[in-house]
Amino acid sequence: MILFSVKPVFIAIVFSLSLFLAVVLLSPYTDFLSLSSSFSVSPTGESEIWSVRRMVEWRPCKWWLQGHLTPLPAKSNGYIRVDCYGGLNQMRRDLCDGVGIARLLNATLVLPKFEVAAYWNESSGFADVFDVDYFIQQMDGFVKVVKELPLEISSKEPFHVDCSKRKGQFDYVQSVLPSLLEHHYISLTPAMSQRRDRYPQYAKAALCQACYNALRLTKSLETKASELLEAIPKPFLSLHLRFEPDMVAYSQCEYEGLSPSSMQAIEAARGDRKPWTGELARIWRKRGKCPLTPNETALILQALSIPTNTNIYLAAGDGLMEIEGLTSVYTNVVTKSALLTGEDFTSMHGNTKAALDYYVSINSDSYMATYFGNMDKMVAAMRAFRGLYKTLFLSRKAFAELTYQGLDGKELMQELWKVHRDDFAMGRGSALPDCFCEFKL
């Protein structure tokens, strides 16, 4: 009698436990995290942010790496030169886009033209930064690339098609192909708002191949980058910190407590861009539009339990302001200008210096950025391509929202930990979806 009375109870208990586990395991990720206590609060504990168990990773899609390429048509519709503007990684992005467009329109690609504004203090062309022969070799079968144009075309300037300002439902086949067929040689400035999801797979594959397999630094530049990497104490965190006068001026944000020299530099860079004030300034900051200061960056790093004796390589351009806010807390900070002092380094400018930062960042033990700009997107994607997942973007939006709530001290650090823990676990910002697919772990 006793045995018969216990069995149903036992079965009920087992069933209840099984149901509970099923609910936990199948529930949304955020609910699962709320049940886990292993990484719930660790703002000043022993475990760094990198100890958080990842739930999602972005990896190169198999359709691109292992897919069977659609053969290139026997006849090309003409020649396209991609005109690239801005800093190195913006130009890299435009080049990758241009490769996809050339394949989409069945065009032959001419080596790109790097157009750099005077601000960047750089005159380097594509061949000064990237290995041209390697690029052409790696693009074989994806898109045809030529160093020189046929004689009947080389004597004339290309017909320029500027797509950079176009927005919304922009279609290259409808809008650009007619110009290519008419003029046979066009230069193109790609649109940032283009819809790559509409590309056929062979055009997307060409874009991905260009971005992640075909761009290699010139031998001399890679040698200098390797020398820099070797000189950095190991292991190290590469930190891309953005707090330059033009960046702050462009953001239209105001900051309290900056030094007079920083305020003067920002005002000189503002021009017509006046800072937001009152409620508009509050809304703007809460939307995450204001760059993190070095001091705020140091606070977030501490919240993520990054030890203050961590070796940090500062991947940043010239003119960084208020750097003492970081170096007063994290004392093992090194820069390329301190590690490379030769004449060949001092003669380098914007593009080539940015190439050094890019090389070091994709080879670093871990990478953090205070912004989500062109370099950060390229670095994060390349690190994911190489299987390096210790990558994280510090949240300006979360920092602003939490401080506006009046949080400070340990409570602020705990909340910053939770936000970045979730971002890292879910792989947010690890890679862009054009060439990468999500894998749940």
XYZ file of C-alpha atoms in Angstrom:
441
model
C 0.000 0.000 0.000
C 2.785 2.382 0.861
C 4.635 1.661 -2.371
C 1.535 2.396 -4.439
C 0.878 5.674 -2.620
C 4.465 6.995 -3.077
C 4.837 6.287 -6.796
C 2.321 8.844 -8.040
C 3.857 11.486 -5.803
C 7.358 10.644 -7.043
C 6.213 10.733 -10.663
C 4.514 14.076 -10.070
C 7.702 15.528 -8.589
C 9.839 14.288 -11.493
C 7.309 15.636 -13.984
C 7.254 19.016 -12.256
C 11.069 19.249 -12.249
C 11.214 18.283 -15.935
C 8.610 20.894 -16.783
C 10.509 23.552 -14.826
C 13.778 22.736 -16.630
C 12.033 22.822 -19.989
C 10.585 26.237 -19.242
C 13.993 27.538 -18.163
C 15.862 26.164 -21.161
C 13.278 27.158 -23.749
C 12.454 30.557 -22.338
C 13.824 33.741 -23.945
C 17.466 34.407 -23.280
C 16.836 37.437 -21.075
C 14.638 35.367 -18.777
C 17.314 32.699 -18.588
C 19.897 35.263 -17.568
C 17.663 36.556 -14.800
C 17.606 33.040 -13.336
C 21.380 32.699 -13.471
C 23.409 34.134 -10.636
C 26.880 33.195 -11.820
C 27.446 36.490 -13.644
C 24.656 38.639 -12.222
C 26.724 41.089 -10.175
C 30.485 41.369 -10.667
C 31.421 45.044 -10.991
C 34.545 44.701 -8.868
C 34.857 40.927 -8.642
C 37.570 38.637 -9.939
C 35.872 37.617 -13.202
C 36.363 39.867 -16.231
C 33.585 40.436 -18.744
C 35.282 37.842 -20.984
C 34.344 35.088 -18.499
C 30.662 35.465 -19.383
C 29.355 32.459 -21.295
C 28.533 33.430 -24.872
C 25.130 32.395 -26.162
C 25.537 33.602 -29.774
C 28.449 33.942 -32.176
C 28.648 35.383 -35.682
C 30.629 33.318 -38.168
C 31.281 33.667 -41.907
C 28.338 32.206 -43.817
C 29.029 28.925 -45.599
C 27.251 30.065 -48.775
C 30.061 32.592 -49.241
C 33.118 30.611 -48.099
C 32.130 27.235 -49.512
C 29.539 28.095 -52.116
C 29.859 27.387 -55.835
C 30.436 30.654 -57.649
C 28.235 31.705 -60.524
C 30.652 31.981 -63.477
C 31.477 35.504 -64.617
C 29.702 36.411 -67.881
C 31.925 36.282 -70.957
C 31.309 39.940 -71.800
C 31.561 42.854 -69.367
C 29.135 45.781 -69.419
C 31.970 48.264 -68.915
C 34.435 49.565 -66.332
C 33.762 50.909 -62.842
C 36.181 52.846 -60.652
C 35.148 53.243 -57.031
C 35.886 56.705 -55.617
C 36.473 56.407 -51.870
C 36.405 59.314 -49.423
C 37.240 59.892 -45.752
C 39.394 57.857 -43.391
C 40.937 54.490 -44.209
C 38.116 52.312 -42.926
C 35.410 54.432 -44.535
C 37.272 53.996 -47.829
C 37.601 50.268 -47.155
C 33.842 50.089 -46.642
C 33.179 52.008 -49.859
C 35.562 49.743 -51.768
C 33.816 46.606 -50.501
C 30.466 48.072 -51.506
C 31.870 49.026 -54.898
C 33.071 45.483 -55.543
C 29.579 44.158 -54.845
C 28.092 46.776 -57.190
C 30.576 45.948 -59.965
C 29.618 42.273 -59.773
C 25.922 43.157 -59.608
C 26.213 45.219 -62.795
C 28.558 42.747 -64.521
C 31.323 45.336 -64.733
C 35.112 45.150 -64.699
C 36.601 46.845 -61.649
C 39.351 49.418 -62.032
C 41.633 49.920 -59.024
C 39.871 52.373 -56.675
C 40.745 56.012 -56.202
C 41.307 57.200 -52.639
C 40.134 60.797 -52.251
C 41.270 62.077 -48.860
C 40.224 65.426 -47.406
C 42.976 67.779 -46.264
C 41.935 67.154 -42.654
C 43.334 63.605 -42.805
C 46.781 64.907 -43.839
C 47.231 61.922 -46.113
C 47.934 61.433 -49.791
C 48.303 57.649 -49.881
C 46.556 55.816 -52.665
C 45.170 52.278 -52.718
C 48.518 50.800 -53.770
C 50.319 52.586 -50.918
C 48.210 50.764 -48.331
C 47.074 47.479 -49.871
C 48.806 44.728 -51.819
C 47.405 45.218 -55.332
C 48.531 41.907 -56.842
C 47.148 39.961 -53.884
C 43.812 41.792 -54.200
C 43.504 40.938 -57.890
C 44.470 37.309 -57.254
C 41.954 36.860 -54.427
C 39.119 38.416 -56.450
C 39.647 36.005 -59.344
C 36.315 34.356 -60.133
C 34.380 36.881 -58.021
C 34.894 39.960 -60.191
C 37.424 40.922 -62.832
C 39.929 43.559 -61.681
C 42.374 45.444 -63.934
C 45.314 47.701 -63.146
C 45.089 49.575 -66.453
C 42.314 50.488 -68.859
C 42.294 49.782 -72.603
C 43.870 52.577 -74.672
C 40.565 53.687 -76.177
C 39.186 54.367 -72.671
C 42.212 55.373 -70.613
C 42.508 58.781 -72.300
C 39.168 60.040 -70.973
C 37.774 60.748 -67.536
C 35.017 58.444 -66.270
C 31.421 59.615 -66.085
C 30.830 60.185 -62.371
C 27.757 58.740 -60.628
C 27.467 59.986 -57.031
C 25.125 57.780 -55.029
C 26.394 58.834 -51.602
C 23.454 61.138 -50.820
C 20.690 58.848 -52.041
C 18.471 57.227 -49.462
C 15.640 54.732 -49.179
C 14.732 52.262 -51.900
C 17.766 52.824 -54.080
C 18.382 50.334 -56.894
C 21.739 50.228 -58.698
C 20.476 48.187 -61.643
C 17.758 50.716 -62.436
C 19.746 53.865 -61.631
C 23.384 53.130 -62.496
C 23.428 50.389 -65.135
C 22.061 52.708 -67.886
C 24.979 55.118 -67.303
C 27.459 52.223 -67.432
C 26.024 50.933 -70.717
C 26.030 54.424 -72.226
C 29.493 55.614 -71.155
C 31.292 52.232 -70.724
C 33.505 53.783 -68.018
C 32.039 55.310 -64.858
C 33.310 56.285 -61.428
C 31.050 55.562 -58.505
C 30.612 56.805 -54.949
C 28.506 54.120 -53.219
C 25.436 54.942 -51.115
C 25.598 54.169 -47.400
C 21.878 53.357 -47.460
C 22.011 50.699 -50.165
C 19.935 47.544 -49.786
C 22.452 44.699 -49.932
C 19.761 42.205 -48.980
C 18.439 42.593 -52.521
C 21.734 41.573 -54.108
C 21.938 38.158 -55.762
C 24.195 35.844 -53.799
C 27.079 36.060 -56.256
C 27.257 39.862 -55.798
C 27.168 39.547 -52.004
C 29.890 36.882 -52.202
C 32.117 39.284 -54.160
C 31.598 41.972 -51.510
C 32.436 39.555 -48.692
C 35.515 38.212 -50.453
C 36.817 41.747 -51.000
C 36.269 42.784 -47.401
C 37.612 39.774 -45.531
C 39.880 37.782 -47.831
C 41.345 40.104 -50.455
C 42.657 43.170 -48.611
C 46.180 42.683 -47.289
C 48.551 45.474 -46.302
C 51.574 46.132 -48.467
C 54.674 44.201 -47.416
C 56.407 47.268 -45.975
C 53.334 48.409 -44.041
C 52.661 44.914 -42.693
C 56.278 44.693 -41.543
C 55.897 47.950 -39.620
C 52.558 46.756 -38.165
C 54.147 43.464 -37.070
C 56.971 45.395 -35.428
C 54.421 47.436 -33.500
C 52.459 44.333 -32.472
C 55.627 42.663 -31.245
C 56.524 45.700 -29.103
C 53.233 45.735 -27.165
C 53.382 43.943 -23.767
C 51.256 40.779 -23.811
C 48.487 39.964 -23.203
C 46.814 43.231 -24.112
C 43.507 44.950 -24.755
C 43.218 47.165 -27.831
C 41.003 50.131 -26.957
C 39.621 52.351 -29.722
C 38.905 55.568 -27.869
C 37.181 58.465 -29.667
C 37.289 61.814 -27.925
C 38.839 64.232 -30.384
C 37.736 67.872 -30.853
C 36.083 67.257 -34.238
C 34.268 64.184 -32.904
C 32.848 66.087 -29.939
C 31.980 69.105 -32.104
C 30.194 66.900 -34.638
C 28.201 65.189 -31.876
C 26.799 68.564 -30.715
C 27.173 67.454 -27.092
C 28.303 69.536 -24.140
C 30.541 68.308 -21.320
C 31.171 69.686 -17.866
C 34.575 69.717 -16.194
C 36.769 69.638 -19.297
C 40.080 71.471 -19.244
C 40.263 74.961 -20.804
C 42.498 73.619 -23.601
C 39.938 70.914 -24.473
C 37.077 73.415 -24.467
C 39.066 75.741 -26.714
C 39.862 72.933 -29.167
C 36.196 71.863 -29.310
C 34.986 75.421 -29.911
C 37.514 75.848 -32.705
C 36.140 72.706 -34.390
C 32.444 73.474 -33.944
C 31.841 75.871 -36.832
C 28.074 76.071 -37.343
C 27.391 73.003 -35.212
C 26.125 74.466 -31.979
C 25.640 72.116 -29.010
C 22.161 71.053 -27.970
C 20.860 72.634 -24.791
C 18.109 72.002 -22.252
C 15.739 69.084 -22.836
C 17.055 68.507 -26.367
C 20.547 67.959 -24.961
C 19.146 65.452 -22.465
C 17.253 63.520 -25.171
C 20.289 63.538 -27.472
C 22.586 62.161 -24.786
C 20.079 59.480 -23.721
C 19.965 58.303 -27.329
C 23.678 57.494 -27.038
C 24.897 60.257 -29.332
C 27.613 61.643 -27.048
C 31.155 60.187 -27.162
C 32.441 58.713 -23.923
C 35.207 60.685 -22.227
C 38.398 58.853 -21.195
C 37.239 59.180 -17.577
C 33.855 57.597 -18.358
C 35.634 54.879 -20.318
C 37.841 54.064 -17.324
C 34.754 53.808 -15.112
C 33.059 51.347 -17.477
C 36.231 49.245 -17.772
C 36.309 48.992 -13.981
C 32.626 48.032 -13.971
C 33.531 45.203 -16.365
C 36.212 44.049 -13.905
C 39.076 44.811 -16.276
C 42.091 44.984 -13.919
C 43.726 48.389 -13.668
C 47.136 46.851 -14.468
C 45.893 45.554 -17.836
C 48.156 46.275 -20.796
C 46.144 48.589 -23.045
C 47.069 49.588 -26.584
C 45.384 52.886 -27.399
C 44.123 52.657 -30.979
C 43.406 56.324 -31.566
C 44.326 59.180 -33.839
C 46.103 62.383 -32.987
C 44.395 65.019 -30.863
C 42.820 62.792 -28.218
C 41.624 64.962 -25.301
C 41.437 64.390 -21.540
C 43.507 61.200 -21.796
C 44.570 61.563 -18.155
C 41.085 60.444 -17.191
C 42.055 56.978 -18.455
C 45.775 56.815 -17.712
C 45.347 57.927 -14.091
C 43.372 54.700 -13.503
C 44.871 52.328 -16.098
C 48.589 52.917 -15.881
C 49.859 50.444 -18.506
C 48.644 52.315 -21.581
C 50.856 52.332 -24.678
C 50.539 54.144 -28.015
C 52.069 53.640 -31.444
C 53.898 56.975 -31.239
C 55.633 55.821 -28.034
C 56.566 52.390 -29.414
C 57.583 53.383 -32.945
C 59.927 56.337 -33.054
C 61.828 55.788 -36.296
C 61.885 58.309 -39.121
C 59.742 56.045 -41.287
C 57.001 56.190 -38.641
C 57.142 59.953 -38.087
C 56.620 60.461 -41.818
C 53.403 58.419 -41.775
C 50.013 60.125 -41.856
C 46.305 59.278 -41.525
C 45.712 56.199 -43.702
C 48.935 54.385 -42.913
C 48.692 55.100 -39.173
C 45.078 53.882 -39.211
C 46.303 50.719 -40.947
C 48.661 50.075 -38.022
C 45.792 50.453 -35.518
C 43.621 48.126 -37.591
C 46.323 45.451 -37.804
C 47.061 45.567 -34.071
C 43.351 45.546 -33.174
C 42.475 42.470 -35.221
C 45.423 40.647 -33.630
C 44.886 41.788 -30.038
C 43.862 39.474 -27.208
C 40.707 41.546 -26.721
C 39.169 44.620 -28.326
C 36.886 47.330 -26.992
C 35.573 50.452 -28.655
C 33.772 53.501 -27.336
C 32.084 54.075 -30.690
C 30.563 52.001 -33.483
C 32.220 53.665 -36.452
C 33.726 52.297 -39.640
C 36.922 51.042 -38.033
C 35.053 49.335 -35.211
C 32.696 47.546 -37.582
C 35.580 46.374 -39.753
C 37.709 45.261 -36.799
C 34.837 43.407 -35.084
C 33.898 41.595 -38.280
C 37.488 40.611 -39.055
C 37.974 39.356 -35.503
C 34.811 37.269 -35.855
C 36.088 36.016 -39.226
C 39.246 34.840 -37.468
C 37.389 33.329 -34.512
C 38.405 36.023 -32.012
C 35.318 36.864 -29.975
C 36.660 38.945 -27.109
C 35.128 42.027 -28.683
C 32.816 44.538 -27.020
C 31.375 47.976 -27.717
C 30.926 50.182 -24.691
C 27.360 51.482 -24.457
C 27.086 55.265 -24.525
C 23.315 54.983 -24.388
C 23.280 52.824 -21.254
C 25.804 55.067 -19.528
C 23.701 58.161 -20.226
C 20.414 56.556 -19.185
C 21.829 55.167 -15.936
C 23.512 58.399 -14.899
C 20.347 60.372 -15.695
C 18.558 58.011 -13.304
C 20.908 59.287 -10.619
C 22.864 56.066 -10.241
C 26.457 56.291 -9.107
C 29.077 54.311 -7.204
C 28.617 50.573 -6.887
C 25.007 50.651 -8.041
C 25.993 52.314 -11.316
C 28.814 49.824 -11.850
C 26.496 46.866 -11.225
C 24.014 48.109 -13.822
C 26.779 48.798 -16.352
C 28.010 45.240 -15.814
C 24.551 43.792 -16.532
C 24.122 45.781 -19.748
C 27.505 44.827 -21.161
C 27.218 41.240 -19.917
C 24.062 40.812 -21.996
C 25.617 42.497 -25.041
C 28.702 40.283 -24.904
C 26.746 37.078 -24.290
C 24.497 37.778 -27.269
C 27.377 38.869 -29.519
C 25.844 42.269 -30.224
C 27.999 44.235 -32.623
C 30.338 41.309 -33.284
C 29.749 41.413 -37.036
C 27.460 42.818 -39.683
C 24.924 40.411 -41.185
C 25.974 40.891 -44.836
C 28.627 38.167 -44.728
C 28.072 36.543 -41.328
C 25.460 34.151 -39.961
C 24.299 33.756 -36.385
C 25.201 30.581 -34.502
C 23.601 29.788 -31.155
C 25.979 28.012 -28.800
